[in-house]
Tab-separated table of C-alpha atoms in Angstrom:
chain	number	residue	atom	x	y	z
A	119	MET	CA	25.927	-28.968	49.539
A	120	LYS	CA	26.383	-25.839	47.460
A	121	ARG	CA	26.219	-26.131	43.658
A	122	HIS	CA	28.251	-23.987	41.305
A	123	VAL	CA	27.885	-23.306	37.621
A	124	ILE	CA	30.693	-24.903	35.667
A	125	SER	CA	31.876	-22.315	33.193
A	126	ASN	CA	32.515	-23.191	29.589
A	127	ARG	CA	35.966	-23.328	28.054
A	128	TYR	CA	35.190	-21.604	24.772
A	129	GLY	CA	35.224	-17.936	25.682
A	130	GLY	CA	33.078	-16.270	23.026
A	131	GLY	CA	33.630	-12.850	21.495
A	132	PRO	CA	34.096	-11.849	17.861
A	133	THR	CA	35.487	-15.240	16.833
A	134	ASP	CA	32.671	-17.172	18.548
A	135	ARG	CA	31.260	-19.529	15.889
A	136	ALA	CA	28.014	-20.180	17.738
A	137	ALA	CA	24.825	-19.942	15.702
A	138	THR	CA	23.394	-16.471	16.054
A	139	VAL	CA	19.764	-17.354	15.257
A	140	ILE	CA	17.615	-20.437	15.767
A	141	ARG	CA	14.082	-20.441	14.354
A	142	ILE	CA	11.305	-22.705	15.599
A	143	ARG	CA	8.101	-23.022	13.564
A	144	THR	CA	4.970	-25.152	13.740
A	145	ALA	CA	4.768	-28.084	11.334
A	146	ALA	CA	1.982	-27.871	8.766
A	147	GLY	CA	-1.136	-29.658	9.991
A	148	ASN	CA	0.071	-30.388	13.535
A	149	ARG	CA	0.458	-27.563	16.053
A	150	GLN	CA	2.152	-29.914	18.558
A	151	ARG	CA	5.061	-30.622	16.221
A	152	GLY	CA	7.509	-28.264	14.650
A	153	TRP	CA	10.828	-27.620	12.986
A	154	LEU	CA	13.935	-26.066	14.490
A	155	ASP	CA	16.282	-24.433	11.980
A	156	VAL	CA	19.875	-23.911	13.130
A	157	SER	CA	22.356	-22.723	10.487
A	158	GLY	CA	20.260	-24.340	7.740
A	159	ARG	CA	20.027	-27.687	9.526
A	160	ILE	CA	16.377	-28.636	10.134
A	161	ILE	CA	15.543	-30.608	13.283
A	162	PRO	CA	12.085	-32.043	14.032
A	163	VAL	CA	10.775	-30.971	17.466
A	164	ALA	CA	7.803	-31.589	19.729
A	165	LEU	CA	5.986	-28.467	20.923
A	166	GLY	CA	3.511	-27.759	23.704
A	167	ARG	CA	0.103	-29.438	23.586
A	168	GLY	CA	-1.409	-25.962	23.011
A	169	GLY	CA	0.886	-25.162	20.068
A	170	ILE	CA	2.787	-21.883	19.817
A	171	LEU	CA	0.943	-19.113	21.674
A	172	ALA	CA	1.528	-15.351	21.689
A	173	ASN	CA	-0.167	-14.920	25.084
A	174	LYS	CA	1.482	-17.650	27.184
A	175	ARG	CA	-0.146	-18.428	30.561
A	176	GLU	CA	0.830	-20.855	33.302
A	177	GLY	CA	-0.662	-24.298	32.643
A	178	ASP	CA	-1.985	-23.577	29.118
A	179	GLY	CA	0.385	-26.098	27.498
A	180	GLY	CA	1.526	-23.495	24.986
A	181	THR	CA	5.026	-22.906	23.711
A	182	PRO	CA	5.607	-19.142	23.974
A	183	ARG	CA	5.990	-17.091	20.799
A	184	GLY	CA	8.883	-14.630	20.956
A	185	THR	CA	12.630	-14.151	20.867
A	186	PHE	CA	14.663	-15.689	23.670
A	187	HIS	CA	18.276	-16.415	24.596
A	188	PRO	CA	19.788	-19.541	26.127
A	189	ARG	CA	20.933	-18.971	29.703
A	190	GLN	CA	22.673	-22.218	30.574
A	191	LEU	CA	22.654	-25.978	30.107
A	192	TRP	CA	21.444	-28.224	32.922
A	193	TRP	CA	22.768	-31.755	32.457
A	194	ARG	CA	22.608	-35.172	34.122
A	195	ALA	CA	26.297	-35.798	34.784
A	196	ASP	CA	25.366	-39.129	36.371
A	197	ARG	CA	23.980	-40.365	33.019
A	198	HIS	CA	25.997	-38.650	30.261
A	199	PRO	CA	29.488	-37.293	29.667
A	200	ARG	CA	29.836	-33.538	29.605
A	201	PRO	CA	28.602	-32.302	26.206
A	202	THR	CA	30.501	-29.846	24.024
A	203	THR	CA	28.855	-26.415	24.192
A	204	ARG	CA	29.599	-22.715	24.523
A	205	LEU	CA	26.906	-22.372	27.199
A	206	ALA	CA	27.608	-22.354	30.913
A	207	ILE	CA	26.884	-25.834	32.292
A	208	ARG	CA	25.297	-26.844	35.576
A	209	PRO	CA	24.979	-30.493	36.626
A	210	ILE	CA	21.528	-31.561	37.834
A	211	GLY	CA	21.409	-32.901	41.379
A	212	PRO	CA	18.608	-34.860	43.074
A	213	GLU	CA	17.329	-31.765	44.935
A	214	ASP	CA	17.213	-29.436	41.919
A	215	ALA	CA	13.731	-28.254	40.939
A	216	TRP	CA	11.922	-25.416	39.173
A	217	CYS	CA	9.195	-23.343	40.819
A	218	GLU	CA	5.932	-23.295	38.842
A	219	ASP	CA	3.724	-21.730	41.548
A	220	PRO	CA	2.803	-18.126	40.556
A	221	ALA	CA	2.169	-17.305	44.241
A	222	ASP	CA	5.701	-18.324	45.283
A	223	ARG	CA	8.472	-15.677	45.401
A	224	ARG	CA	10.737	-18.173	43.567
A	225	TYR	CA	8.319	-18.435	40.605
A	226	ASN	CA	10.038	-19.409	37.358
A	227	ARG	CA	13.374	-19.926	39.094
A	228	PRO	CA	15.401	-22.949	40.112
A	229	PHE	CA	15.461	-23.952	43.763
A	230	ARG	CA	16.546	-26.832	46.015
A	231	LEU	CA	13.792	-29.232	47.105
A	232	ARG	CA	13.566	-30.324	50.715
A	233	GLY	CA	11.509	-33.406	51.478
A	234	ASP	CA	8.213	-33.532	49.606
A	235	GLN	CA	8.067	-29.874	48.517
A	236	PRO	CA	6.170	-29.257	45.283
A	237	GLY	CA	8.083	-28.257	42.169
A	238	ASP	CA	9.152	-29.521	38.785
A	239	ARG	CA	11.944	-31.916	39.799
A	240	LEU	CA	14.811	-31.714	37.295
A	241	ALA	CA	16.295	-35.114	38.210
A	242	ARG	CA	13.547	-37.193	36.596
A	243	GLY	CA	13.314	-40.971	36.308
A	244	ASP	CA	12.787	-40.742	32.554
A	245	HIS	CA	15.292	-39.079	30.238
A	246	LEU	CA	13.358	-35.933	29.233
A	247	TYR	CA	15.487	-33.646	31.401
A	248	ASP	CA	18.881	-35.299	30.866
A	249	PHE	CA	19.794	-32.130	28.913
A	250	ILE	CA	17.881	-28.892	29.553
A	251	ILE	CA	18.643	-25.639	27.789
A	252	GLU	CA	17.260	-22.956	30.093
A	253	ILE	CA	15.945	-19.959	28.149
A	254	ASP	CA	15.101	-16.456	29.332
A	255	HIS	CA	11.321	-16.759	28.911
A	256	ASN	CA	9.471	-14.670	31.553
A	257	THR	CA	12.620	-13.643	33.415
A	258	ARG	CA	13.031	-9.859	33.005
A	259	PRO	CA	10.578	-8.929	34.273
A	260	ARG	CA	9.278	-12.116	35.841
A	261	ILE	CA	5.465	-11.920	35.830
A	262	ALA	CA	3.430	-14.364	37.913
A	263	GLY	CA	1.218	-16.560	35.767
A	264	ARG	CA	2.953	-15.818	32.441
A	265	GLY	CA	4.601	-19.244	32.248
A	266	SER	CA	7.474	-21.044	33.881
A	267	ALA	CA	9.954	-23.828	33.202
A	268	VAL	CA	10.009	-23.327	29.428
A	269	PHE	CA	13.062	-25.254	28.257
A	270	LEU	CA	14.584	-26.998	25.274
A	271	HIS	CA	14.910	-30.625	26.365
A	272	LEU	CA	14.721	-34.234	25.138
A	273	ALA	CA	11.573	-35.601	23.491
A	274	ARG	CA	9.438	-38.515	24.585
A	275	PRO	CA	10.002	-41.714	22.563
A	276	ASN	CA	6.680	-41.179	20.712
A	277	PHE	CA	7.490	-37.468	20.166
A	278	GLY	CA	4.387	-36.578	22.174
A	279	PRO	CA	3.597	-32.942	23.005
A	280	THR	CA	5.251	-31.125	25.901
A	281	ALA	CA	3.725	-28.897	28.593
A	282	GLY	CA	5.090	-25.859	26.671
A	283	CYS	CA	8.740	-26.678	26.004
A	284	VAL	CA	10.531	-27.527	22.765
A	285	ALA	CA	11.774	-31.133	22.717
A	286	MET	CA	14.061	-33.060	20.393
A	287	THR	CA	16.039	-36.295	20.120
A	288	ARG	CA	19.292	-36.738	22.047
A	289	PRO	CA	21.486	-36.675	18.883
A	290	ALA	CA	19.762	-33.469	17.742
A	291	MET	CA	20.278	-31.905	21.196
A	292	LEU	CA	23.988	-32.744	21.183
A	293	ARG	CA	24.410	-31.220	17.691
A	294	LEU	CA	22.464	-28.123	18.750
A	295	LEU	CA	24.597	-27.686	21.883
A	296	GLN	CA	27.734	-27.546	19.711
A	297	ARG	CA	26.253	-24.727	17.638
A	298	ILE	CA	24.812	-22.323	20.208
A	299	GLY	CA	26.175	-19.892	22.737
A	300	PRO	CA	24.847	-17.300	25.194
A	301	ARG	CA	24.302	-14.711	22.422
A	302	THR	CA	22.228	-17.035	20.238
A	303	ARG	CA	18.698	-15.792	19.577
A	304	ILE	CA	15.945	-18.406	19.727
A	305	ILE	CA	12.999	-17.163	17.677
A	306	ILE	CA	9.765	-19.096	18.213
A	307	GLU	CA	7.266	-17.989	15.563
């Protein structure tokens, strides 16, 4: 079965009211927690177990420092109604995965799992990936070993650290989705 991106209905352009800049900073005293600032609204977030790192490497648990853009929203249509957002939306199916193997030609890209293939399965049993904002970390150029599958997604109930992503509560994610678009800059500092 072929999957298609569901385009958004908001258009964009000069009248696009999407937030233009999101800033993510480490919380004082805890490098695994942080704050996301969108249009003056502060949202608590969980960061990678390695904190924010300037020299991101595959498997280091670090959240990459830099400026990124959201590419699209991946969403569990089987669990939640379609959220309001200016981003392109793609429903997550049971075969959707992300390649984290630096030796694979599909590294840091989505692919369709067949059988027991390795990969970061997007259709998880828990709720962490019910909403995934894909960002353009390590995409142009894509460099093997510089980190993969860095997303904005939902946090664990205890707000534990991620493997390198930025995670937040479901209500915070839904508010964020209403305020961002494809031109939004995500600055992780």
